[in-house]
């Protein structure tokens, strides 16, 4: 897959003044093989990990990657970049040469290797944290409002058409579903929240058991909170994000459906603006900007970036 570089114009908002200026950074695709003309030479992007992340496996032929819009540009103050653990980052000087994953605020570091997925297997459904697999390998949990596109994203990440169907089977929707990847880490599918049709009592129970999982699961490297990037943020999403922030649970925000760009239907805003708005709304709950990635399961935007992000968090976690 070769996606064209895309730069997003994200204005610096008053709530986030950069300490001493801001940096215009090129956000580029993990699949891109040639250095961008916008980047200093030192920023050419052709690491082994990126190639690996794009390697085909069980390709879902119904998904045909589209070339995404070109020419947008991002302006992110360096204090809003997410610098993964294991990266020396002193500030302005380092930001100028930072390699940032396309469609995200995530700096690429030395741990971003082994991002390729070669096997993905459903392991088990658990109703309690204590029943989850106990082999001690790292995991990432996907959570989001019902209909946010969680199943589609899970299938897109593992390049399978129907892996996430397992989580949608009757009796499994309220469970913690573990999928073992490459026999070395887990993707965990958590119940969707805010499902209007569920009785209030049931909703509260879901909250209780997912929150217990977040607070007690020692092998949880990061929660991936899915937010619909095509519409304004919902109250329940903000509540979820603030709860994670206040409880200091590591969180990555995954903005879904970023291919949907119809202006009028979504209140006149583009996904980039929703991304910006959401960050402003949650900023008070986080000392440092949480990592975020814009994705689409239709175009596969963000898939390789998610894998590289997971790889660098995971590899660091394993070494420390
Ligand atoms: P879940 O309930 O969170 O698992 O959501 P699903 O993956 O079942 O998706 C809900 C709806 O959103 C379905 O109609 C999907 O086709 C649609 N959808 C999911 N991801 C995307 C996306 O990236 N772009 C667009 N345009 N639609 C999506």
CSV table of C-alpha atoms and ligand atoms in Angstrom, one decimal:
chain,number,residue,atom,x,y,z
A,1,UNK,CA,0.0,0.0,0.0
A,2,UNK,CA,1.3,3.4,-0.9
A,3,UNK,CA,-0.5,6.3,0.5
A,4,UNK,CA,0.4,9.8,-0.4
A,5,UNK,CA,1.7,12.1,2.2
A,6,UNK,CA,-1.0,14.2,3.8
A,7,UNK,CA,-0.5,17.3,5.7
A,8,UNK,CA,-3.3,18.6,7.9
A,9,UNK,CA,-3.8,22.2,8.7
A,10,UNK,CA,-4.6,22.2,12.4
A,11,UNK,CA,-4.6,25.7,13.7
A,12,UNK,CA,-2.9,26.3,17.0
A,13,UNK,CA,-5.7,27.1,19.4
A,14,UNK,CA,-5.4,29.5,22.2
A,15,UNK,CA,-5.8,26.8,24.8
A,16,UNK,CA,-2.6,25.2,23.7
A,17,UNK,CA,0.0,27.9,23.3
A,18,UNK,CA,3.3,26.3,22.5
A,19,UNK,CA,6.0,27.3,24.9
A,20,UNK,CA,8.1,28.9,22.3
A,21,UNK,CA,6.6,28.6,18.9
A,22,UNK,CA,5.1,25.7,17.0
A,23,UNK,CA,6.3,23.3,14.3
A,24,UNK,CA,4.9,22.5,11.0
A,25,UNK,CA,5.4,18.8,10.7
A,26,UNK,CA,4.7,16.5,7.9
A,27,UNK,CA,2.6,13.6,8.9
A,28,UNK,CA,3.2,10.8,6.6
A,29,UNK,CA,2.2,7.3,5.8
A,30,UNK,CA,3.8,4.3,7.3
A,31,UNK,CA,3.6,2.8,3.8
A,32,UNK,CA,5.5,5.7,2.2
A,33,UNK,CA,8.9,4.7,0.9
A,34,UNK,CA,10.4,7.9,-0.4
A,35,UNK,CA,11.5,10.8,1.7
A,36,UNK,CA,9.2,13.7,1.6
A,37,UNK,CA,10.3,17.0,0.0
A,38,UNK,CA,8.9,18.8,3.0
A,39,UNK,CA,11.1,17.0,5.5
A,40,UNK,CA,14.7,17.6,6.3
A,41,UNK,CA,16.9,14.8,4.9
A,42,UNK,CA,17.4,13.4,8.3
A,43,UNK,CA,13.7,12.6,8.4
A,44,UNK,CA,13.5,10.2,5.5
A,45,UNK,CA,11.1,7.5,6.4
A,46,UNK,CA,12.0,4.0,5.3
A,47,UNK,CA,12.5,1.9,8.3
A,48,UNK,CA,12.2,-1.8,8.4
A,49,UNK,CA,9.2,-1.6,10.7
A,50,UNK,CA,7.2,0.4,8.2
A,51,UNK,CA,7.8,-2.0,5.4
A,52,UNK,CA,6.9,-4.8,7.7
A,53,UNK,CA,3.7,-3.2,8.8
A,54,UNK,CA,2.6,-2.9,5.2
A,55,UNK,CA,3.4,-6.5,4.2
A,56,UNK,CA,0.3,-8.3,3.0
A,57,UNK,CA,-1.2,-11.1,4.9
A,58,UNK,CA,-4.6,-12.5,4.3
A,59,UNK,CA,-5.5,-9.4,2.4
A,60,UNK,CA,-9.1,-8.5,2.4
A,61,UNK,CA,-9.7,-7.9,-1.3
A,62,UNK,CA,-12.9,-6.0,-0.8
A,63,UNK,CA,-10.9,-3.2,0.7
A,64,UNK,CA,-9.3,-1.1,-1.9
A,65,UNK,CA,-7.1,1.6,-0.5
A,66,UNK,CA,-7.9,5.0,-1.9
A,67,UNK,CA,-5.3,7.7,-2.3
A,68,UNK,CA,-6.2,10.2,0.3
A,69,UNK,CA,-6.4,13.9,-0.3
A,70,UNK,CA,-3.0,15.6,-0.6
A,71,UNK,CA,-1.8,19.0,0.3
A,72,UNK,CA,-3.1,19.5,3.8
A,73,UNK,CA,-0.6,20.5,6.4
A,74,UNK,CA,-0.4,20.0,10.1
A,75,UNK,CA,0.7,22.5,12.6
A,76,UNK,CA,1.2,21.0,16.0
A,77,UNK,CA,2.9,22.7,18.9
A,78,UNK,CA,5.6,20.4,20.1
A,79,UNK,CA,4.1,20.2,23.5
A,80,UNK,CA,1.1,18.5,22.0
A,81,UNK,CA,3.2,15.8,20.3
A,82,UNK,CA,3.1,12.4,21.9
A,83,UNK,CA,6.7,11.3,22.6
A,84,UNK,CA,6.7,7.6,23.2
A,85,UNK,CA,8.8,6.2,26.1
A,86,UNK,CA,12.4,5.5,25.1
A,87,UNK,CA,12.7,8.7,23.0
A,88,UNK,CA,14.9,11.5,24.1
A,89,UNK,CA,13.0,14.7,23.4
A,90,UNK,CA,14.3,17.9,24.9
A,91,UNK,CA,11.8,20.1,23.1
A,92,UNK,CA,12.0,22.6,20.3
A,93,UNK,CA,15.3,21.4,18.8
A,94,UNK,CA,14.2,17.8,18.7
A,95,UNK,CA,10.7,18.6,17.4
A,96,UNK,CA,12.3,20.1,14.3
A,97,UNK,CA,13.6,16.8,13.2
A,98,UNK,CA,11.0,14.5,14.8
A,99,UNK,CA,9.5,11.8,12.7
A,100,UNK,CA,5.7,11.9,13.2
A,101,UNK,CA,3.3,9.2,12.1
A,102,UNK,CA,1.0,10.5,9.4
A,103,UNK,CA,-2.5,11.5,10.6
A,104,UNK,CA,-1.4,11.5,14.3
A,105,UNK,CA,0.6,13.4,16.9
A,106,UNK,CA,2.9,10.4,17.5
A,107,UNK,CA,6.6,10.7,17.3
A,108,UNK,CA,8.3,7.6,15.9
A,109,UNK,CA,11.0,6.2,18.1
A,110,UNK,CA,13.5,3.4,18.1
A,111,UNK,CA,11.1,0.7,19.4
A,112,UNK,CA,8.9,0.8,16.4
A,113,UNK,CA,9.8,-2.6,15.0
A,114,UNK,CA,8.0,-5.9,14.5
A,115,UNK,CA,4.8,-4.2,13.6
A,116,UNK,CA,3.7,-6.8,11.2
A,117,UNK,CA,0.8,-9.1,12.0
A,118,UNK,CA,1.2,-12.6,10.8
A,119,UNK,CA,-1.3,-14.5,13.0
A,120,UNK,CA,-4.5,-13.5,14.8
A,121,UNK,CA,-6.5,-16.0,16.8
A,122,UNK,CA,-9.5,-15.6,19.1
A,123,UNK,CA,-8.5,-17.0,22.5
A,124,UNK,CA,-11.3,-16.5,24.9
A,125,UNK,CA,-14.2,-14.4,26.2
A,126,UNK,CA,-14.1,-13.4,29.9
A,127,UNK,CA,-16.7,-11.8,32.1
A,128,UNK,CA,-14.3,-10.8,34.8
A,129,UNK,CA,-10.7,-9.5,34.8
A,130,UNK,CA,-9.6,-12.4,36.9
A,131,UNK,CA,-10.7,-14.8,34.2
A,132,UNK,CA,-8.6,-13.1,31.5
A,133,UNK,CA,-5.5,-14.9,30.1
A,134,UNK,CA,-2.7,-15.1,32.7
A,135,UNK,CA,0.3,-15.6,30.5
A,136,UNK,CA,1.6,-12.1,31.2
A,137,UNK,CA,2.0,-10.9,27.6
A,138,UNK,CA,1.2,-7.3,26.8
A,139,UNK,CA,-2.2,-6.2,25.5
A,140,UNK,CA,-4.1,-3.3,24.0
A,141,UNK,CA,-7.8,-2.8,24.6
A,142,UNK,CA,-10.2,-1.4,22.1
A,143,UNK,CA,-13.3,0.4,23.5
A,144,UNK,CA,-15.8,2.8,22.1
A,145,UNK,CA,-19.4,3.8,21.7
A,146,UNK,CA,-21.6,1.2,20.0
A,147,UNK,CA,-21.5,1.7,16.2
A,148,UNK,CA,-18.2,3.7,16.4
A,149,UNK,CA,-16.6,1.3,14.0
A,150,UNK,CA,-14.8,-0.9,16.5
A,151,UNK,CA,-15.4,-4.2,14.7
A,152,UNK,CA,-14.5,-2.7,11.3
A,153,UNK,CA,-11.3,-1.3,12.8
A,154,UNK,CA,-10.3,-4.6,14.4
A,155,UNK,CA,-10.8,-6.4,11.2
A,156,UNK,CA,-8.9,-3.8,9.3
A,157,UNK,CA,-5.9,-4.0,11.7
A,158,UNK,CA,-5.6,-7.7,11.4
A,159,UNK,CA,-6.6,-7.7,7.7
A,160,UNK,CA,-9.3,-10.2,8.2
A,161,UNK,CA,-12.9,-9.8,7.0
A,162,UNK,CA,-14.6,-11.2,10.0
A,163,UNK,CA,-12.3,-11.8,13.0
A,164,UNK,CA,-14.3,-9.3,15.1
A,165,UNK,CA,-17.5,-11.2,14.4
A,166,UNK,CA,-16.5,-13.4,17.3
A,167,UNK,CA,-17.1,-10.5,19.6
A,168,UNK,CA,-20.5,-9.8,18.1
A,169,UNK,CA,-21.8,-13.3,18.7
A,170,UNK,CA,-24.7,-13.5,21.1
A,171,UNK,CA,-23.3,-13.9,24.6
A,172,UNK,CA,-19.9,-12.4,23.7
A,173,UNK,CA,-20.9,-8.8,23.3
A,174,UNK,CA,-20.7,-8.1,27.1
A,175,UNK,CA,-17.4,-9.9,27.4
A,176,UNK,CA,-13.7,-9.1,27.4
A,177,UNK,CA,-12.6,-10.8,24.2
A,178,UNK,CA,-9.0,-11.7,23.8
A,179,UNK,CA,-7.3,-12.2,20.4
A,180,UNK,CA,-3.7,-13.4,20.4
A,181,UNK,CA,-1.5,-11.7,17.8
A,182,UNK,CA,1.7,-13.4,16.5
A,183,UNK,CA,1.5,-15.6,19.7
A,184,UNK,CA,3.1,-12.7,21.5
A,185,UNK,CA,0.5,-10.0,22.4
A,186,UNK,CA,-3.2,-9.5,22.7
A,187,UNK,CA,-5.8,-7.2,21.1
A,188,UNK,CA,-8.7,-7.0,23.4
A,189,UNK,CA,-12.2,-6.2,22.3
A,190,UNK,CA,-14.3,-4.6,25.1
A,191,UNK,CA,-18.0,-4.1,25.0
A,192,UNK,CA,-19.3,-1.0,23.3
A,193,UNK,CA,-20.8,1.6,25.6
A,194,UNK,CA,-23.7,3.9,25.3
A,195,UNK,CA,-25.9,1.4,23.5
A,196,UNK,CA,-29.2,3.2,23.6
A,197,UNK,CA,-31.3,0.0,23.5
A,198,UNK,CA,-29.6,-1.6,26.5
A,199,UNK,CA,-31.5,-1.3,29.8
A,200,UNK,CA,-29.9,1.2,32.2
A,201,UNK,CA,-29.0,-1.5,34.7
A,202,UNK,CA,-27.1,-3.5,32.1
A,203,UNK,CA,-25.2,-0.4,31.0
A,204,UNK,CA,-24.0,0.3,34.5
A,205,UNK,CA,-22.8,-3.3,34.8
A,206,UNK,CA,-20.8,-3.0,31.6
A,207,UNK,CA,-19.2,0.2,33.0
A,208,UNK,CA,-18.3,-1.5,36.2
A,209,UNK,CA,-16.6,-4.5,34.7
A,210,UNK,CA,-14.7,-2.6,32.0
A,211,UNK,CA,-13.6,-0.1,34.6
A,212,UNK,CA,-12.5,-2.9,36.8
A,213,UNK,CA,-10.5,-4.3,33.9
A,214,UNK,CA,-8.8,-0.9,33.2
A,215,UNK,CA,-7.8,-0.5,36.9
A,216,UNK,CA,-6.7,-4.0,37.6
A,217,UNK,CA,-5.2,-5.5,34.4
A,218,UNK,CA,-1.4,-5.3,34.9
A,219,UNK,CA,-0.6,-6.3,31.3
A,220,UNK,CA,-2.7,-3.5,29.8
A,221,UNK,CA,-0.3,-1.3,27.8
A,222,UNK,CA,-2.8,1.2,26.5
A,223,UNK,CA,-6.5,1.6,26.1
A,224,UNK,CA,-7.5,2.5,22.5
A,225,UNK,CA,-10.5,4.7,22.9
A,226,UNK,CA,-12.4,5.0,19.6
A,227,UNK,CA,-14.1,8.3,18.8
A,228,UNK,CA,-16.2,8.9,15.7
A,229,UNK,CA,-14.1,11.5,13.9
A,230,UNK,CA,-17.0,12.4,11.5
A,231,UNK,CA,-19.3,13.9,14.1
A,232,UNK,CA,-19.0,16.2,17.1
A,233,UNK,CA,-18.0,14.5,20.3
A,234,UNK,CA,-20.7,12.9,22.4
A,235,UNK,CA,-21.0,13.6,26.1
A,236,UNK,CA,-20.5,9.9,26.9
A,237,UNK,CA,-17.2,9.9,25.0
A,238,UNK,CA,-15.9,12.9,26.9
A,239,UNK,CA,-16.9,11.2,30.1
A,240,UNK,CA,-15.1,8.0,29.2
A,241,UNK,CA,-11.9,9.9,28.2
A,242,UNK,CA,-12.0,12.0,31.3
A,243,UNK,CA,-12.4,9.0,33.5
A,244,UNK,CA,-9.4,7.3,31.9
A,245,UNK,CA,-7.4,10.5,32.3
A,246,UNK,CA,-8.3,11.0,35.9
A,247,UNK,CA,-7.5,7.4,36.7
A,248,UNK,CA,-4.2,7.7,34.8
A,249,UNK,CA,-4.9,4.8,32.5
A,250,UNK,CA,-2.7,5.1,29.4
A,251,UNK,CA,-4.9,6.0,26.5
A,252,UNK,CA,-4.6,6.4,22.8
A,253,UNK,CA,-7.5,8.1,20.9
A,254,UNK,CA,-8.5,6.5,17.7
A,255,UNK,CA,-10.6,8.8,15.5
A,256,UNK,CA,-12.7,6.5,13.3
A,257,UNK,CA,-14.6,7.2,10.0
A,258,UNK,CA,-12.2,10.0,9.0
A,259,UNK,CA,-13.1,9.3,5.3
A,260,UNK,CA,-16.5,10.8,6.0
A,261,UNK,CA,-16.1,14.4,5.1
A,262,UNK,CA,-19.6,15.6,4.2
A,263,UNK,CA,-19.8,19.1,5.6
A,264,UNK,CA,-23.4,19.7,6.3
A,265,UNK,CA,-24.3,16.4,7.9
A,266,UNK,CA,-21.7,16.6,10.6
A,267,UNK,CA,-22.4,20.2,11.6
A,268,UNK,CA,-20.1,21.8,9.1
A,269,UNK,CA,-16.8,20.4,10.5
A,270,UNK,CA,-14.2,18.2,9.0
A,271,UNK,CA,-12.6,15.3,10.9
A,272,UNK,CA,-9.5,17.4,11.6
A,273,UNK,CA,-11.7,20.0,13.3
A,274,UNK,CA,-13.4,17.3,15.4
A,275,UNK,CA,-10.0,16.0,16.4
A,276,UNK,CA,-9.0,19.4,17.5
A,277,UNK,CA,-12.2,20.1,19.4
A,278,UNK,CA,-12.0,16.8,21.2
A,279,UNK,CA,-8.5,17.4,22.4
A,280,UNK,CA,-9.5,20.8,23.7
A,281,UNK,CA,-12.4,19.3,25.6
A,282,UNK,CA,-10.3,16.7,27.3
A,283,UNK,CA,-7.1,18.6,27.8
A,284,UNK,CA,-7.9,19.5,31.5
A,285,UNK,CA,-7.8,15.8,32.4
A,286,UNK,CA,-4.4,15.0,30.9
A,287,UNK,CA,-1.1,16.4,32.0
A,288,UNK,CA,0.4,15.6,28.6
A,289,UNK,CA,-1.3,15.3,25.3
A,290,UNK,CA,-2.5,11.7,24.8
A,291,UNK,CA,-1.5,10.1,21.5
A,292,UNK,CA,-4.2,10.2,18.7
A,293,UNK,CA,-4.5,8.7,15.3
A,294,UNK,CA,-7.0,9.4,12.5
A,295,UNK,CA,-8.3,6.3,10.9
A,296,UNK,CA,-10.8,4.9,8.4
A,297,UNK,CA,-11.7,1.3,7.9
A,298,UNK,CA,-12.9,2.2,4.4
A,299,UNK,CA,-9.6,3.6,3.1
A,300,UNK,CA,-7.5,1.8,5.7
A,301,UNK,CA,-6.1,5.1,6.7
A,302,UNK,CA,-4.2,4.8,10.0
A,303,UNK,CA,-3.9,1.1,10.1
A,304,UNK,CA,-0.2,0.9,9.7
A,305,UNK,CA,0.2,3.8,12.0
A,306,UNK,CA,-1.7,2.0,14.7
A,307,UNK,CA,0.5,-1.0,14.3
A,308,UNK,CA,3.7,1.0,14.6
A,309,UNK,CA,2.3,2.9,17.6
A,310,UNK,CA,1.4,-0.4,19.3
A,311,UNK,CA,4.8,-1.9,18.4
A,312,UNK,CA,6.8,0.9,20.0
A,313,UNK,CA,4.7,0.9,23.2
A,314,UNK,CA,4.8,-2.9,23.4
A,315,UNK,CA,8.5,-3.3,22.7
A,316,UNK,CA,9.3,-0.7,25.3
A,317,UNK,CA,7.0,-2.3,27.8
A,318,UNK,CA,8.6,-5.7,27.2
A,319,UNK,CA,12.1,-4.3,27.9
A,320,UNK,CA,11.2,-2.4,31.1
B,1,LIG,P1,-19.1,-1.3,16.1
B,1,LIG,O1,-20.5,-1.4,16.6
B,1,LIG,O2,-18.4,-0.3,16.9
B,1,LIG,O3,-18.4,-2.6,16.1
B,1,LIG,O4,-19.2,-0.7,14.7
B,1,LIG,P2,-19.1,-1.4,13.3
B,1,LIG,O5,-17.7,-1.8,12.9
B,1,LIG,O6,-20.1,-2.6,13.2
B,1,LIG,O7,-19.5,-0.3,12.3
B,1,LIG,C1,-20.7,0.4,12.5
B,1,LIG,C2,-21.1,1.1,11.1
B,1,LIG,O8,-20.2,2.1,10.8
B,1,LIG,C3,-21.2,0.1,10.0
B,1,LIG,O9,-22.3,0.5,9.2
B,1,LIG,C4,-19.9,0.3,9.3
B,1,LIG,O10,-20.0,0.0,7.9
B,1,LIG,C5,-19.7,1.8,9.5
B,1,LIG,N1,-18.2,2.1,9.5
B,1,LIG,C6,-17.3,1.5,10.3
B,1,LIG,N2,-16.1,2.0,10.1
B,1,LIG,C7,-16.2,3.0,9.2
B,1,LIG,C8,-15.3,3.9,8.5
B,1,LIG,O11,-14.1,3.9,8.8
B,1,LIG,N3,-15.8,4.7,7.5
B,1,LIG,C9,-17.2,4.7,7.2
B,1,LIG,N4,-17.6,5.5,6.3
B,1,LIG,N5,-18.0,3.8,7.8
B,1,LIG,C10,-17.6,3.0,8.8
